[in-house]
XYZ file of C-alpha atoms in Angstrom:
214
model
C 22.942 67.739 9.186
C 21.147 66.169 6.277
C 18.787 63.277 6.812
C 17.920 62.835 3.147
C 19.536 60.236 0.992
C 20.717 62.847 -1.492
C 22.475 64.937 1.128
C 25.989 64.653 2.470
C 25.985 63.003 5.883
C 29.593 63.951 6.674
C 30.247 67.094 8.704
C 32.579 69.570 7.081
C 35.529 71.166 8.812
C 35.610 74.901 9.589
C 37.871 75.413 6.593
C 35.287 73.912 4.268
C 37.378 70.767 3.515
C 36.256 67.259 4.307
C 38.392 65.495 6.946
C 40.695 62.829 5.557
C 39.560 59.285 6.212
C 41.822 56.654 7.788
C 44.465 59.201 8.811
C 46.043 56.542 11.023
C 46.899 54.445 7.954
C 48.414 57.255 5.902
C 52.099 56.586 5.301
C 52.092 53.187 7.039
C 54.090 50.459 5.272
C 51.909 47.865 3.507
C 53.464 45.033 5.491
C 52.508 46.753 8.767
C 48.914 47.227 7.598
C 48.785 43.625 6.451
C 49.785 42.309 9.862
C 47.360 44.698 11.540
C 44.370 43.465 9.543
C 45.434 39.836 9.978
C 45.825 40.282 13.732
C 42.447 42.026 13.998
C 40.834 39.314 11.922
C 42.344 36.705 14.202
C 40.675 38.347 17.203
C 37.294 38.275 15.473
C 37.815 34.695 14.337
C 38.669 33.520 17.842
C 35.474 35.210 19.068
C 33.407 33.297 16.526
C 32.699 36.353 14.355
C 33.643 34.840 11.018
C 32.086 37.571 8.882
C 34.072 40.334 10.584
C 37.203 38.216 10.441
C 36.662 37.661 6.730
C 36.260 41.414 6.194
C 39.557 42.134 7.973
C 41.404 39.420 6.085
C 40.021 40.784 2.825
C 41.400 44.230 3.672
C 44.707 42.569 4.423
C 44.621 40.806 1.060
C 44.210 44.128 -0.746
C 47.175 45.577 1.114
C 49.204 42.385 0.726
C 48.846 42.460 -3.046
C 50.898 45.653 -2.982
C 53.896 43.625 -1.782
C 54.237 42.084 -5.273
C 54.819 38.397 -4.598
C 56.523 38.700 -1.208
C 55.924 35.696 1.078
C 53.933 37.910 3.461
C 51.300 38.491 0.773
C 50.225 34.845 1.077
C 49.191 35.334 4.707
C 45.844 36.996 4.025
C 44.937 34.434 1.349
C 45.675 31.619 3.784
C 43.583 33.233 6.524
C 40.642 33.770 4.173
C 40.819 30.139 3.127
C 40.841 29.016 6.756
C 37.725 31.049 7.617
C 35.853 29.841 4.533
C 36.771 26.254 5.346
C 35.275 26.535 8.832
C 32.225 28.251 7.337
C 31.560 25.129 5.273
C 32.816 26.473 1.935
C 35.718 24.142 1.096
C 35.599 24.708 -2.673
C 35.974 28.496 -2.305
C 38.518 28.066 0.480
C 40.602 25.853 -1.782
C 41.038 28.615 -4.365
C 42.479 31.023 -1.771
C 44.718 28.369 -0.214
C 46.043 27.367 -3.624
C 46.787 31.023 -4.359
C 48.719 31.280 -1.088
C 50.540 28.064 -1.993
C 51.597 29.474 -5.356
C 53.010 32.599 -3.705
C 54.978 30.659 -1.104
C 56.294 28.113 -3.580
C 57.608 30.961 -5.744
C 59.123 32.930 -2.857
C 60.077 30.302 -0.256
C 60.262 27.021 -2.158
C 58.403 23.723 -1.886
C 60.347 22.448 1.134
C 59.606 25.397 3.438
C 57.495 24.830 6.540
C 54.987 27.547 5.599
C 54.464 25.899 2.224
C 53.962 22.548 3.933
C 51.196 24.017 6.077
C 49.319 24.994 2.925
C 49.715 21.477 1.532
C 48.055 20.183 4.685
C 45.223 22.728 4.409
C 44.698 21.822 0.776
C 44.430 18.181 1.792
C 41.738 19.066 4.323
C 39.738 20.869 1.612
C 40.114 17.968 -0.807
C 38.996 15.545 1.888
C 35.889 17.630 2.582
C 35.127 17.660 -1.141
C 35.488 13.834 -1.298
C 38.462 14.178 -3.636
C 40.335 11.457 -1.828
C 43.160 10.949 -4.326
C 44.138 14.621 -4.282
C 43.794 14.730 -0.494
C 46.245 11.845 -0.139
C 48.721 13.552 -2.475
C 48.505 16.843 -0.543
C 48.901 15.201 2.858
C 51.867 13.200 1.576
C 53.584 16.361 0.352
C 52.948 18.040 3.704
C 54.332 15.008 5.523
C 57.479 15.042 3.396
C 58.053 18.743 4.112
C 57.471 18.399 7.866
C 59.656 15.305 8.093
C 62.407 17.081 6.153
C 62.244 20.207 8.308
C 61.621 18.767 11.796
C 61.735 14.982 11.633
C 59.090 12.345 12.250
C 58.703 13.108 15.960
C 57.547 16.712 15.522
C 53.890 17.437 16.456
C 53.125 18.873 13.025
C 54.500 15.765 11.356
C 52.412 13.594 13.653
C 49.294 15.630 12.861
C 49.622 15.329 9.112
C 50.415 11.618 9.411
C 47.148 11.150 11.314
C 45.342 13.060 8.577
C 46.956 10.859 5.965
C 46.036 7.665 7.796
C 42.437 8.834 8.195
C 41.929 9.704 4.547
C 43.505 6.445 3.384
C 40.735 4.566 5.175
C 38.095 6.332 3.116
C 36.693 5.175 -0.184
C 38.519 6.344 -3.241
C 36.923 8.912 -5.493
C 36.784 6.537 -8.430
C 34.494 3.548 -8.816
C 35.471 0.010 -9.691
C 32.647 -1.749 -11.527
C 32.616 -5.521 -11.720
C 30.797 -7.047 -14.663
C 29.687 -10.650 -14.959
C 31.965 -12.390 -17.401
C 30.162 -14.368 -20.042
C 31.455 -17.920 -20.628
C 33.670 -18.299 -23.649
C 32.476 -21.048 -25.965
C 35.055 -23.794 -26.436
C 35.889 -25.212 -29.874
C 33.881 -28.308 -30.816
C 37.080 -30.304 -31.206
C 37.750 -29.998 -27.484
C 34.330 -30.477 -25.990
C 32.432 -31.953 -28.953
C 31.216 -35.498 -29.716
C 34.504 -36.653 -31.251
C 35.950 -37.669 -27.931
C 32.813 -39.549 -26.922
C 32.826 -41.448 -30.237
C 36.431 -42.509 -29.760
C 35.666 -43.810 -26.275
C 32.696 -45.794 -27.557
C 34.757 -47.342 -30.338
C 37.469 -48.342 -27.945
C 34.903 -49.880 -25.606
C 33.433 -52.063 -28.381
C 36.840 -53.413 -29.379
C 37.564 -54.316 -25.800
C 34.274 -56.161 -25.491
C 34.892 -58.203 -28.653
C 38.356 -59.174 -27.488
C 36.950 -60.335 -24.187
C 34.443 -62.627 -25.974
C 37.163 -64.200 -28.122
C 39.200 -65.072 -25.062
C 36.253 -66.907 -23.631
């Protein structure tokens, strides 16, 4: 055995050939490997080991890309986005969730339940990034999909409607600035001395007429 950095740390077989790595995965269908890595990542994620979960999901993403646009290939992207979101990286999570959304829209359509779940997750990322307008749009699309698929009484529909109501109570991501309006000067003919002069003239005529009557 070599302990130097330049040496080979792997033991050789009696035949002089190196043993094949990952023999268990040789010949396995890509979809099977994808679900294996996603399931293993889910175990790590539930145990609070986000880094290991992210590593498993990343392996699943590599395998899932071999499926060439199949709806299953979006699974690993969605899982990576979920882990990154809970790790406090909503901007990076959004890129993976949007990629999963693109795959499912192309393969399943916009009105599929799995696509609606990604709309909801996108809304959560937008809300965390204070992009309120885009969060409202995403939650509304998710609500429309869930209501179309399962009706308004379904738990998923109720969840996204609560998300939508919560984000609507937040400040919008654009500012409304109020400026003090300067008074507009009126024409002299309306508020000038002409009117006062006419009143004075009329008053003098009335006074003279009153003296004549006396």
